[in-house]
PDB file of C-alpha atoms in Angstrom:
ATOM      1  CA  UNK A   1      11.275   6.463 -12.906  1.00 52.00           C
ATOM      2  CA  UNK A   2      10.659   2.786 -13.652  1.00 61.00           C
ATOM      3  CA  UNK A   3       9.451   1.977 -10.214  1.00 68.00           C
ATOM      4  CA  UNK A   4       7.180   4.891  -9.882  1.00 76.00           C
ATOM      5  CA  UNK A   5       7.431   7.798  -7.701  1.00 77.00           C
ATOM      6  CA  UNK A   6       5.868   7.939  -4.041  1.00 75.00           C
ATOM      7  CA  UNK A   7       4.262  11.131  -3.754  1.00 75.00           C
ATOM      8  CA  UNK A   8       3.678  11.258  -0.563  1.00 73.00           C
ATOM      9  CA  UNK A   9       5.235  13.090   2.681  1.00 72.00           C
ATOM     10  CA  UNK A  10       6.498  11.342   5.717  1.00 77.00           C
ATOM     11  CA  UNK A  11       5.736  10.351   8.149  1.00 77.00           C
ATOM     12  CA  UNK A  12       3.969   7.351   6.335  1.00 81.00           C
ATOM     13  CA  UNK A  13       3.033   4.236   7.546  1.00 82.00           C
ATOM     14  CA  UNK A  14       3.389   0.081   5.967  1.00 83.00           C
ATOM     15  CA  UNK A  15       1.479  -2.296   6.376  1.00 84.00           C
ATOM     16  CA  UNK A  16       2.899  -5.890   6.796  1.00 83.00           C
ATOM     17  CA  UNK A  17       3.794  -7.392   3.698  1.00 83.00           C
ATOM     18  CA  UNK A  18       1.616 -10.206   1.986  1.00 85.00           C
ATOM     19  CA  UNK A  19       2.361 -12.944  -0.781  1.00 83.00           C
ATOM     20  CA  UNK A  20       0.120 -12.404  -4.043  1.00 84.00           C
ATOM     21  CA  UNK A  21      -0.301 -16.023  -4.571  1.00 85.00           C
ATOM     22  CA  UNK A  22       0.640 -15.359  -7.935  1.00 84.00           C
ATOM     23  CA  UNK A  23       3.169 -17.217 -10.020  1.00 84.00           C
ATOM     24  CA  UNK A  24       6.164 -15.789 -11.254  1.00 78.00           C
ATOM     25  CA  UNK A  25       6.321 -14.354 -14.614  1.00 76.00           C
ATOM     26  CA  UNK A  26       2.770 -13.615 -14.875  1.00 79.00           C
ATOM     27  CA  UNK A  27       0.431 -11.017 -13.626  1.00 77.00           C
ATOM     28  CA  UNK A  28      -2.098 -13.300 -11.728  1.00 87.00           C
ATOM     29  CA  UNK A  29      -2.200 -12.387  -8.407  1.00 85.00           C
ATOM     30  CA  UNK A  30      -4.131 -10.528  -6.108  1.00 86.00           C
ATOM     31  CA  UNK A  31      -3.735  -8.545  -2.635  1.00 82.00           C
ATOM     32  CA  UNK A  32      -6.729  -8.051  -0.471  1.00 84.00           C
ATOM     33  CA  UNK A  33      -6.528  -5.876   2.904  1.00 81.00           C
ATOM     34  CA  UNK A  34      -8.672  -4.633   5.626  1.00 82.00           C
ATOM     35  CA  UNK A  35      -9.341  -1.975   8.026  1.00 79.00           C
ATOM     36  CA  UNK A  36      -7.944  -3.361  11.173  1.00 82.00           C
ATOM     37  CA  UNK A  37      -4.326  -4.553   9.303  1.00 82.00           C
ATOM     38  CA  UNK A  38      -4.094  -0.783   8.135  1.00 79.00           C
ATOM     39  CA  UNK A  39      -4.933   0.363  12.004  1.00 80.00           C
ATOM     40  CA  UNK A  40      -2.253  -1.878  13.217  1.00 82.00           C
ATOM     41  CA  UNK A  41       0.281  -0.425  10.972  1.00 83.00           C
ATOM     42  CA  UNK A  42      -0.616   3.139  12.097  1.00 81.00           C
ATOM     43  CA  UNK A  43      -2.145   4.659  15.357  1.00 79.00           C
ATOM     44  CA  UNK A  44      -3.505   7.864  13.125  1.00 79.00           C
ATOM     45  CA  UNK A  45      -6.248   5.892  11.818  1.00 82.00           C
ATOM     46  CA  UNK A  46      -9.712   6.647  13.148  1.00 84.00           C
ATOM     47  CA  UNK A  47     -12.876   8.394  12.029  1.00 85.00           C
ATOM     48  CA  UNK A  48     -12.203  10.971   9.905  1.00 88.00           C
ATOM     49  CA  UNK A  49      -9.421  10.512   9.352  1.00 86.00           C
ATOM     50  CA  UNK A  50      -8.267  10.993   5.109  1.00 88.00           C
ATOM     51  CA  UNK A  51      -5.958   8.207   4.051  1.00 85.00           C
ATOM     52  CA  UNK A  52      -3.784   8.632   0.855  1.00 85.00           C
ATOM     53  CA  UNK A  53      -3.054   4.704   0.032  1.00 84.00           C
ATOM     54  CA  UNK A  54      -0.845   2.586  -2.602  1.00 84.00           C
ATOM     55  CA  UNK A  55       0.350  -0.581  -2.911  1.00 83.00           C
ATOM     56  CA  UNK A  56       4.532  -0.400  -2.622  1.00 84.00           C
ATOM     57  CA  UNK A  57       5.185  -3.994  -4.240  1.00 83.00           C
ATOM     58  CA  UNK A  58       8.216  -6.030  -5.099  1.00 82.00           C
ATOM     59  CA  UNK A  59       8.949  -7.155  -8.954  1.00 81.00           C
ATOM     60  CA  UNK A  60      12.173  -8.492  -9.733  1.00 80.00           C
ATOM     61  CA  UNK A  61      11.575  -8.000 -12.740  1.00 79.00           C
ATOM     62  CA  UNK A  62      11.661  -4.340 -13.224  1.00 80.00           C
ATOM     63  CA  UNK A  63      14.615  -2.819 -13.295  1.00 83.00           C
ATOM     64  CA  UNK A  64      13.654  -0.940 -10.271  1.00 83.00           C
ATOM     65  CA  UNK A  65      12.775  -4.098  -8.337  1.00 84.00           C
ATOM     66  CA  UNK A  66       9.872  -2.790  -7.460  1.00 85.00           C
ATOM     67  CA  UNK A  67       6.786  -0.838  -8.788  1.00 84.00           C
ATOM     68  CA  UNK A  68       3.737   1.679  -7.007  1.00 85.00           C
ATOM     69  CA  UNK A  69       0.203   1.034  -7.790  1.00 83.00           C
ATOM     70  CA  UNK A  70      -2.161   4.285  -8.749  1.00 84.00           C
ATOM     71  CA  UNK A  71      -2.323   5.726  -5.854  1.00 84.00           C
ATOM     72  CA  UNK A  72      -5.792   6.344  -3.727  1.00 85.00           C
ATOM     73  CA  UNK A  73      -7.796   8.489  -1.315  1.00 90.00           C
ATOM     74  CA  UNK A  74     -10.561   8.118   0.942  1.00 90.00           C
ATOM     75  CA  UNK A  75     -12.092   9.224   4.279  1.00 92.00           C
ATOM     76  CA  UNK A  76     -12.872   6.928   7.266  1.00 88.00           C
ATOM     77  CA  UNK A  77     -16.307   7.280   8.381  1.00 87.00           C
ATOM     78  CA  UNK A  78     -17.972   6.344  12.010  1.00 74.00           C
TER      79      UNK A  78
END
């Protein structure tokens, strides 16, 4: 698909959504999140826990309307 395909099962959980601070048209902007905004989007997060993350963002101009990033994988340590 245009979009991109989630590839993930639910349950899943979102974080809250953020502004780029890019300009329209052009691919200039940049998204930056931390630990504690992914632990208030989801009580599952602790030590040990693997998380299976992408970025689910809005692009008009796709005929989607939206695209996934590359999706990623890591363990939470203590």
């Amino acid at each position: 698909t245009l979009g991109g395909k989630l590839c993930v099962l639910p349950p899943f959980d979102r974080t809250l959504a953020k502004h780029n601070g890019g300009s329209v048209g052009v691919c200039n902007g940049f998204l930056q999140y931390d630990l504690s905004e992914m632990m208030q989007a989801s009580s599952l997060i602790r030590p040990g826990t693997v998380i299976h993350a992408a970025f689910w963002i809005r692009d008009p101009a796709n005929a989607d309307g939206f695209v996934f990033s590359n999706g990623l994988e890591f363990t939470l340590c203590q």
